[in-house]
Amino acid sequence: MAVILDLLVQGAQMALVLLLAPLLTGFVRKVKARLLRRRGASVLQPYRDLLRLLRKEVVLAENASWLFRATPYLIFAATWVAAALVPTFAAGLMFSWTADLIALIALLASARFFLALAGMDVGTSFGGIGSSREVMIASLAEPAMLLIVFTLALVAGSTQLSTVAAFMASPAVGLRVSLGLALIALVMVAIAENGRIPVDNPATHLELTMVHEAMVLEYSGRHLAMIEFAASLKLLLYVSLIACLFGPWGMAISGAGPAAYAIGAAAYVAKLAAGGFLLALFETAVAKMRVFRVPEFLGAALMLGLLGTLLLFVSRSL
Amino acid sequence: MTQYTAGSFAQPIRRVFGTLAFGAREQVEMPPPGALQPARLLVTLNDRIWDALYAPLATAVGVAADRLNHLQFLTIRRYLSLVFFALVALLLVLATWP
């Protein structure tokens, strides 16, 4: 009985991330539009877009291989699994023990690998530009992410997300410089990984500086729906990751009962709304940077992560 | 149709890590408008790993080969004594081996 209940809660978490992901994307777009004094589309528009794309016919290039057709589902599956592993409303759920932070990064990296391959599959130069830029950004973002993981693991003594979240919620964590550095670095990496504004513009299809949109330019119909859904899930994943690591307040513990879960879910939605609002605010305030300025941006994240790790080696209480 | 090649795929990474890993320097000579001489774009790359790791090794092997070259021009007396002393030395090594 207990196993079935655990499975149900885990299933609820997987369904929750799936249901909330387009809403978060829609919310960020809406807030951005309101900040620019536009009315903006409804927050439900991403759901409608996904349904529309799912109903539409797929247009495939003649020389598209099986890889091109399989990649959207692979990316969606990997991203969904990764998003379901991050503790959202409750920590210590059933599947949360199967993978740690490093496995999570590996899942996202494999999704990116396949997306980069698919971008080059049809053979258009535009997809190739997107792929090579994506790989360049990844080669800078992933070392930074690993250094952030090292910092957190040194503080919390584990890379397991539920354990880290429990440690961060306890008073033992205190006020640490290294965690502040890790938070800033993680936000920078999250912005780069999701292709948000200073690095890439998710709203345009016309600029030559675009990265993610250039790779998925050849996709249509249900394939595009899968990729868009995966992109929303990835955004949700990073916001939940930051919320879980640096603000695990209100999070329920596995087996705490429906009331604690409801409080956890309410706190989670509030955290998502706060994260989405801050993201929209930041995106409206800054301008897009040139592609070859991105290494400096991510280099700063790498240096902050490195500094956090070094500080912890100097003194465990920093 | 132009194909996207491995070189073009690696171009952004090479450009980002070029200054660090290859010590790349770019020199652009742009003539003023109306001038007839051509514009020049000069890119110099230094392979630092080759210079730091393989070049000293290659130099050491070359020097050793030059020195040992003398061994190929000995008289028969010297060859015989060389073989004899080499044998004695090797047997000594074998005898004193722990």
Coordinates of C-alpha atoms in Angstrom, one line a residue:
Chain A
M1 CA 0.0 0.0 0.0
A2 CA 2.8 2.4 1.0
V3 CA 4.6 1.7 -2.3
I4 CA 1.4 2.4 -4.3
L5 CA 0.9 5.7 -2.4
D6 CA 4.6 6.7 -3.0
L7 CA 4.1 5.9 -6.7
L8 CA 0.9 8.0 -6.8
V9 CA 2.7 11.0 -5.2
Q10 CA 5.6 10.6 -7.7
G11 CA 3.1 10.3 -10.6
A12 CA 1.5 13.5 -9.3
Q13 CA 4.8 15.2 -9.4
M14 CA 5.5 14.1 -12.9
A15 CA 2.0 15.3 -14.0
L16 CA 2.5 18.5 -12.1
V17 CA 5.7 19.5 -13.9
L18 CA 4.1 18.5 -17.2
L19 CA 1.0 20.6 -16.6
L20 CA 2.8 23.7 -15.2
A21 CA 5.6 23.9 -17.8
P22 CA 3.6 25.7 -20.5
L23 CA 1.9 27.8 -17.9
L24 CA 5.2 29.1 -16.7
T25 CA 6.3 29.9 -20.3
G26 CA 3.0 31.7 -20.9
F27 CA 3.3 33.6 -17.6
V28 CA 6.8 34.8 -18.4
R29 CA 5.6 36.0 -21.8
K30 CA 2.6 37.7 -20.3
V31 CA 4.7 39.5 -17.7
K32 CA 7.2 40.6 -20.4
A33 CA 4.4 41.9 -22.5
R34 CA 2.9 43.8 -19.6
L35 CA 6.3 45.3 -18.7
L36 CA 6.5 46.6 -22.3
R37 CA 3.0 48.0 -22.0
R38 CA 1.6 45.5 -24.4
R39 CA -1.4 43.5 -23.5
G40 CA 0.2 40.2 -24.5
A41 CA -1.4 36.8 -25.2
S42 CA -3.2 34.8 -22.6
V43 CA -1.1 32.8 -20.2
L44 CA -2.9 29.7 -21.6
Q45 CA -1.6 30.5 -25.1
P46 CA 1.3 27.9 -24.9
Y47 CA -1.2 25.1 -24.3
R48 CA -3.2 26.2 -27.4
D49 CA 0.0 26.4 -29.4
L50 CA 1.0 22.9 -28.4
L51 CA -2.5 21.5 -29.2
R52 CA -2.5 23.3 -32.6
L53 CA 1.0 21.9 -33.4
L54 CA 0.0 18.4 -32.4
R55 CA -2.9 18.5 -34.8
K56 CA -0.9 19.8 -37.7
E57 CA 0.8 17.7 -40.4
V58 CA 4.6 17.1 -40.2
V59 CA 6.6 18.5 -43.1
L60 CA 9.8 16.5 -43.4
A61 CA 12.8 17.3 -45.6
E62 CA 13.5 14.7 -48.2
N63 CA 16.9 13.8 -46.8
A64 CA 15.8 13.7 -43.1
S65 CA 17.1 10.5 -41.4
W66 CA 15.5 8.5 -38.6
L67 CA 17.5 10.5 -36.2
F68 CA 15.7 13.7 -37.2
R69 CA 12.3 12.0 -36.5
A70 CA 13.3 10.3 -33.2
T71 CA 15.1 13.3 -31.7
P72 CA 12.0 15.3 -30.6
Y73 CA 10.7 12.4 -28.5
L74 CA 14.2 11.6 -27.1
I75 CA 14.6 15.3 -26.0
F76 CA 11.1 15.4 -24.5
A77 CA 11.6 12.2 -22.6
A78 CA 15.0 13.1 -21.2
T79 CA 13.9 16.6 -20.2
W80 CA 10.7 15.3 -18.6
V81 CA 12.6 12.6 -16.6
A82 CA 15.1 15.3 -15.5
A83 CA 12.3 17.7 -14.5
A84 CA 10.5 14.9 -12.6
L85 CA 13.6 14.2 -10.6
V86 CA 13.9 17.7 -9.1
P87 CA 12.0 17.9 -5.9
T88 CA 9.1 20.4 -6.4
F89 CA 6.4 20.2 -3.8
A90 CA 7.9 17.3 -1.8
A91 CA 11.5 16.1 -1.2
G92 CA 12.5 12.5 -1.0
L93 CA 10.0 11.1 -3.4
M94 CA 10.4 7.6 -4.8
F95 CA 12.4 8.3 -8.0
S96 CA 14.3 11.2 -6.4
W97 CA 16.8 8.6 -5.0
T98 CA 17.6 7.1 -8.4
A99 CA 19.5 10.1 -9.7
D100 CA 21.6 13.0 -8.3
L101 CA 22.4 16.4 -9.6
I102 CA 25.2 15.1 -11.9
A103 CA 22.9 12.6 -13.5
L104 CA 20.4 15.4 -14.1
I105 CA 23.1 17.4 -15.9
A106 CA 23.9 14.4 -17.9
L107 CA 20.3 13.9 -19.0
L108 CA 20.1 17.5 -20.1
A109 CA 23.4 17.2 -21.9
S110 CA 22.3 14.1 -23.8
A111 CA 19.1 15.9 -24.9
R112 CA 21.3 18.8 -26.1
F113 CA 23.6 16.4 -27.9
F114 CA 20.7 14.9 -29.9
L115 CA 19.3 18.3 -30.6
A116 CA 22.6 19.5 -32.0
L117 CA 22.8 16.3 -34.2
A118 CA 19.3 16.9 -35.4
G119 CA 20.1 20.5 -36.3
M120 CA 22.7 19.3 -38.7
D121 CA 20.8 16.3 -40.0
V122 CA 19.0 17.9 -42.8
G123 CA 22.1 19.7 -44.0
T124 CA 21.0 23.3 -44.1
S125 CA 23.7 25.7 -43.0
F126 CA 21.3 27.6 -40.7
G127 CA 20.7 24.5 -38.5
G128 CA 24.4 24.0 -38.5
I129 CA 25.0 27.5 -37.2
G130 CA 22.6 26.8 -34.4
S131 CA 24.2 23.5 -33.6
S132 CA 27.8 24.8 -33.5
R133 CA 26.8 27.8 -31.3
E134 CA 24.8 25.6 -29.0
V135 CA 27.8 23.3 -28.6
M136 CA 30.0 26.3 -27.9
I137 CA 27.6 27.6 -25.2
A138 CA 27.4 24.1 -23.7
S139 CA 31.2 23.7 -23.6
L140 CA 31.2 26.8 -21.4
A141 CA 28.1 26.2 -19.4
E142 CA 28.6 22.7 -18.3
P143 CA 32.0 23.2 -16.5
A144 CA 30.4 26.1 -14.7
M145 CA 27.4 23.9 -13.7
L146 CA 29.7 21.2 -12.5
L147 CA 31.6 23.7 -10.3
I148 CA 28.3 24.8 -8.8
V149 CA 27.5 21.2 -8.1
F150 CA 30.9 20.8 -6.4
T151 CA 30.2 23.8 -4.2
L152 CA 26.8 22.5 -3.2
A153 CA 28.2 19.1 -2.6
L154 CA 31.0 20.4 -0.4
V155 CA 28.5 22.3 1.7
A156 CA 25.7 19.7 1.9
G157 CA 27.9 16.6 1.8
S158 CA 25.9 15.1 -1.0
T159 CA 24.9 15.6 -4.6
Q160 CA 21.5 14.1 -3.9
L161 CA 18.9 16.8 -4.5
S162 CA 16.6 15.7 -1.7
T163 CA 19.5 15.6 0.8
V164 CA 20.7 19.0 -0.3
A165 CA 17.2 20.5 0.0
A166 CA 16.8 19.0 3.5
F167 CA 20.2 20.5 4.5
M168 CA 19.4 23.9 3.0
A169 CA 16.1 24.0 4.9
S170 CA 17.9 23.2 8.2
P171 CA 19.4 25.9 10.4
A172 CA 22.8 24.2 10.0
V173 CA 23.4 25.9 6.6
G174 CA 23.9 29.5 8.0
L175 CA 24.9 32.4 5.9
R176 CA 27.7 31.4 3.5
V177 CA 29.5 33.4 0.8
S178 CA 30.1 30.4 -1.3
L179 CA 26.4 29.6 -1.5
G180 CA 25.8 33.2 -2.6
L181 CA 28.4 32.8 -5.4
A182 CA 26.9 29.5 -6.4
L183 CA 23.4 31.0 -6.6
I184 CA 24.6 33.8 -8.9
A185 CA 26.5 31.4 -11.0
L186 CA 23.5 29.0 -11.2
V187 CA 21.2 31.8 -12.4
M188 CA 23.7 32.8 -15.1
V189 CA 24.0 29.2 -16.2
A190 CA 20.2 28.8 -16.2
I191 CA 19.8 31.8 -18.4
A192 CA 22.4 30.5 -20.9
E193 CA 21.0 27.0 -20.9
N194 CA 17.5 28.1 -21.5
G195 CA 18.5 30.5 -24.2
R196 CA 17.0 33.5 -22.5
I197 CA 17.7 37.1 -23.5
P198 CA 21.2 38.1 -22.8
V199 CA 22.4 34.9 -24.5
D200 CA 19.7 34.1 -27.0
N201 CA 16.3 35.4 -27.8
P202 CA 13.5 32.8 -27.6
A203 CA 10.9 35.0 -29.3
T204 CA 12.6 35.6 -32.6
H205 CA 13.0 33.6 -35.8
L206 CA 14.6 36.3 -37.8
E207 CA 17.8 37.3 -36.1
L208 CA 21.1 35.8 -37.3
T209 CA 22.3 35.6 -33.7
M210 CA 19.7 33.1 -32.6
V211 CA 20.9 29.7 -31.3
H212 CA 18.1 27.4 -30.2
E213 CA 15.5 28.5 -32.7
A214 CA 18.0 28.0 -35.6
M215 CA 18.4 24.4 -34.6
V216 CA 14.7 23.6 -34.6
L217 CA 13.9 25.6 -37.7
E218 CA 13.4 22.5 -39.8
Y219 CA 10.8 21.0 -37.4
S220 CA 7.1 21.2 -37.8
G221 CA 3.9 19.7 -36.5
R222 CA 4.0 17.3 -33.6
H223 CA 7.8 17.2 -33.7
L224 CA 7.9 20.9 -33.1
A225 CA 5.3 20.5 -30.3
M226 CA 7.6 18.0 -28.5
I227 CA 10.6 20.4 -28.8
E228 CA 8.6 23.4 -27.6
F229 CA 7.2 21.4 -24.7
A230 CA 10.8 20.2 -23.8
A231 CA 12.0 23.8 -23.9
S232 CA 9.2 24.8 -21.5
L233 CA 10.0 21.8 -19.3
K234 CA 13.7 22.8 -19.2
L235 CA 12.8 26.4 -18.1
L236 CA 10.5 24.9 -15.3
L237 CA 13.3 22.5 -14.4
Y238 CA 15.8 25.3 -13.8
V239 CA 13.4 27.5 -11.9
S240 CA 12.5 24.5 -9.7
L241 CA 16.2 23.6 -9.3
I242 CA 17.0 27.0 -8.0
A243 CA 13.9 27.1 -5.8
C244 CA 14.7 23.6 -4.5
L245 CA 18.4 24.3 -3.8
F246 CA 18.3 27.9 -2.5
G247 CA 14.8 28.2 -1.2
P248 CA 13.4 24.9 -0.1
W249 CA 10.8 26.5 2.2
G250 CA 7.4 24.9 2.6
M251 CA 8.6 21.8 0.8
A252 CA 6.9 18.6 2.2
I253 CA 8.8 15.5 3.2
S254 CA 7.8 12.2 1.5
G255 CA 4.9 10.6 3.4
A256 CA 3.9 13.7 5.2
G257 CA 0.2 13.5 4.2
P258 CA -2.1 15.5 1.9
A259 CA -2.2 18.7 3.9
A260 CA 1.7 19.0 3.8
Y261 CA 1.6 18.2 0.1
A262 CA -1.0 20.9 -0.5
I263 CA 1.1 23.5 1.4
G264 CA 4.2 22.3 -0.6
A265 CA 2.3 22.6 -3.9
A266 CA 1.1 26.1 -3.0
A267 CA 4.6 27.2 -2.0
Y268 CA 6.0 25.7 -5.2
V269 CA 3.5 27.6 -7.4
A270 CA 4.4 30.8 -5.5
K271 CA 8.1 30.1 -6.1
L272 CA 7.5 29.5 -9.8
A273 CA 5.6 32.7 -10.1
A274 CA 8.3 34.7 -8.3
G275 CA 11.0 33.0 -10.5
G276 CA 9.0 33.7 -13.7
F277 CA 8.4 37.3 -12.7
L278 CA 12.1 37.9 -11.9
L279 CA 13.1 36.3 -15.2
A280 CA 10.8 38.5 -17.2
L281 CA 12.0 41.6 -15.3
F282 CA 15.6 40.8 -16.0
E283 CA 14.9 40.0 -19.7
T284 CA 13.2 43.3 -20.2
A285 CA 16.0 45.2 -18.5
V286 CA 18.9 43.9 -20.4
A287 CA 19.8 43.7 -24.1
K288 CA 20.8 40.7 -26.1
M289 CA 24.6 40.3 -26.3
R290 CA 26.7 39.2 -29.2
V291 CA 27.4 35.5 -29.6
F292 CA 31.1 36.0 -28.9
R293 CA 30.4 37.9 -25.7
V294 CA 28.7 34.8 -24.3
P295 CA 32.0 33.2 -23.3
E296 CA 32.7 36.2 -21.0
F297 CA 29.3 35.9 -19.4
L298 CA 29.7 32.2 -18.8
G299 CA 33.3 32.6 -17.9
A300 CA 32.1 34.8 -15.1
A301 CA 29.8 32.0 -14.0
L302 CA 32.7 29.6 -14.1
M303 CA 34.9 31.9 -12.0
L304 CA 32.2 32.4 -9.4
G305 CA 31.7 28.6 -9.1
L306 CA 35.5 28.1 -8.9
L307 CA 35.7 30.9 -6.2
G308 CA 32.9 29.2 -4.2
T309 CA 34.7 25.9 -4.3
L310 CA 38.1 27.5 -3.4
L311 CA 36.5 29.4 -0.5
L312 CA 35.1 26.1 0.8
F313 CA 38.6 24.5 0.6
V314 CA 40.0 27.5 2.6
S315 CA 37.3 27.3 5.3
R316 CA 34.3 25.1 5.6
S317 CA 32.3 27.8 7.3
L318 CA 32.5 30.3 4.5
Chain B
M1 CA 25.0 24.1 -52.4
T2 CA 27.4 24.7 -49.6
Q3 CA 27.6 22.0 -47.0
Y4 CA 28.1 22.5 -43.3
T5 CA 31.5 21.0 -42.6
A6 CA 33.4 19.9 -39.5
G7 CA 35.5 23.0 -39.8
S8 CA 32.5 25.3 -39.8
F9 CA 31.0 23.3 -36.9
A10 CA 34.1 23.8 -34.8
Q11 CA 34.5 27.5 -35.8
P12 CA 32.8 29.1 -32.8
I13 CA 34.7 26.9 -30.3
R14 CA 38.0 27.5 -32.1
R15 CA 37.3 31.2 -32.0
V16 CA 36.4 31.1 -28.3
F17 CA 39.3 29.0 -27.2
G18 CA 41.7 30.2 -29.9
T19 CA 43.3 32.9 -27.9
L20 CA 43.8 30.5 -24.9
A21 CA 44.7 27.2 -26.5
F22 CA 46.4 28.4 -29.7
G23 CA 47.5 31.9 -28.9
A24 CA 45.7 33.1 -32.0
R25 CA 46.4 36.6 -33.2
E26 CA 44.5 38.4 -35.9
Q27 CA 45.9 41.2 -37.9
V28 CA 43.7 43.2 -40.3
E29 CA 45.1 45.7 -42.8
M30 CA 42.2 47.6 -44.2
P31 CA 43.2 50.2 -46.9
P32 CA 41.3 53.5 -46.8
P33 CA 38.4 53.9 -49.3
G34 CA 39.7 54.6 -52.8
A35 CA 43.1 53.0 -52.2
L36 CA 44.0 50.3 -54.7
Q37 CA 46.0 47.9 -52.5
P38 CA 44.2 44.8 -51.3
A39 CA 43.0 44.3 -47.7
R40 CA 44.9 41.8 -45.7
L41 CA 43.7 39.5 -43.0
L42 CA 46.4 37.6 -41.2
V43 CA 45.7 35.0 -38.6
T44 CA 48.6 33.4 -36.8
L45 CA 48.1 30.3 -34.7
N46 CA 50.6 28.8 -32.2
D47 CA 50.1 25.2 -31.2
R48 CA 50.9 25.5 -27.6
I49 CA 50.5 21.9 -26.7
W50 CA 52.9 20.9 -29.5
D51 CA 55.4 23.6 -28.4
A52 CA 55.3 22.7 -24.8
L53 CA 55.0 18.9 -24.9
Y54 CA 56.1 17.4 -28.2
A55 CA 58.7 19.8 -29.4
P56 CA 61.1 19.3 -26.4
L57 CA 60.6 15.5 -26.8
A58 CA 61.4 15.6 -30.5
T59 CA 64.5 17.8 -29.8
A60 CA 65.7 15.4 -27.1
V61 CA 65.3 12.4 -29.4
G62 CA 67.1 14.2 -32.2
V63 CA 70.1 15.2 -30.0
A64 CA 70.3 11.6 -28.7
A65 CA 70.3 10.2 -32.2
D66 CA 73.1 12.5 -33.3
R67 CA 75.3 11.5 -30.4
L68 CA 74.6 7.8 -30.8
N69 CA 75.4 8.1 -34.4
H70 CA 79.1 7.7 -33.5
L71 CA 78.5 4.1 -32.6
Q72 CA 78.0 3.2 -36.2
F73 CA 81.5 4.1 -37.2
L74 CA 83.7 2.2 -34.7
T75 CA 86.5 -0.2 -35.5
I76 CA 86.0 -4.0 -35.1
R77 CA 88.2 -3.9 -31.9
R78 CA 86.0 -1.3 -30.3
Y79 CA 82.8 -3.1 -31.3
L80 CA 84.0 -6.3 -29.7
S81 CA 85.0 -4.5 -26.5
L82 CA 81.7 -2.7 -26.5
V83 CA 79.8 -5.9 -26.8
F84 CA 81.9 -7.5 -24.1
F85 CA 81.5 -4.7 -21.6
A86 CA 77.8 -4.3 -22.3
L87 CA 77.4 -8.0 -21.5
V88 CA 79.4 -7.7 -18.3
A89 CA 77.3 -4.7 -17.3
L90 CA 74.0 -6.4 -18.0
L91 CA 75.1 -9.5 -16.1
L92 CA 76.1 -7.3 -13.1
V93 CA 72.7 -5.7 -13.2
L94 CA 71.1 -9.2 -13.2
A95 CA 73.4 -10.4 -10.4
T96 CA 72.7 -7.5 -8.1
W97 CA 68.9 -7.4 -8.9
P98 CA 67.0 -7.6 -5.6

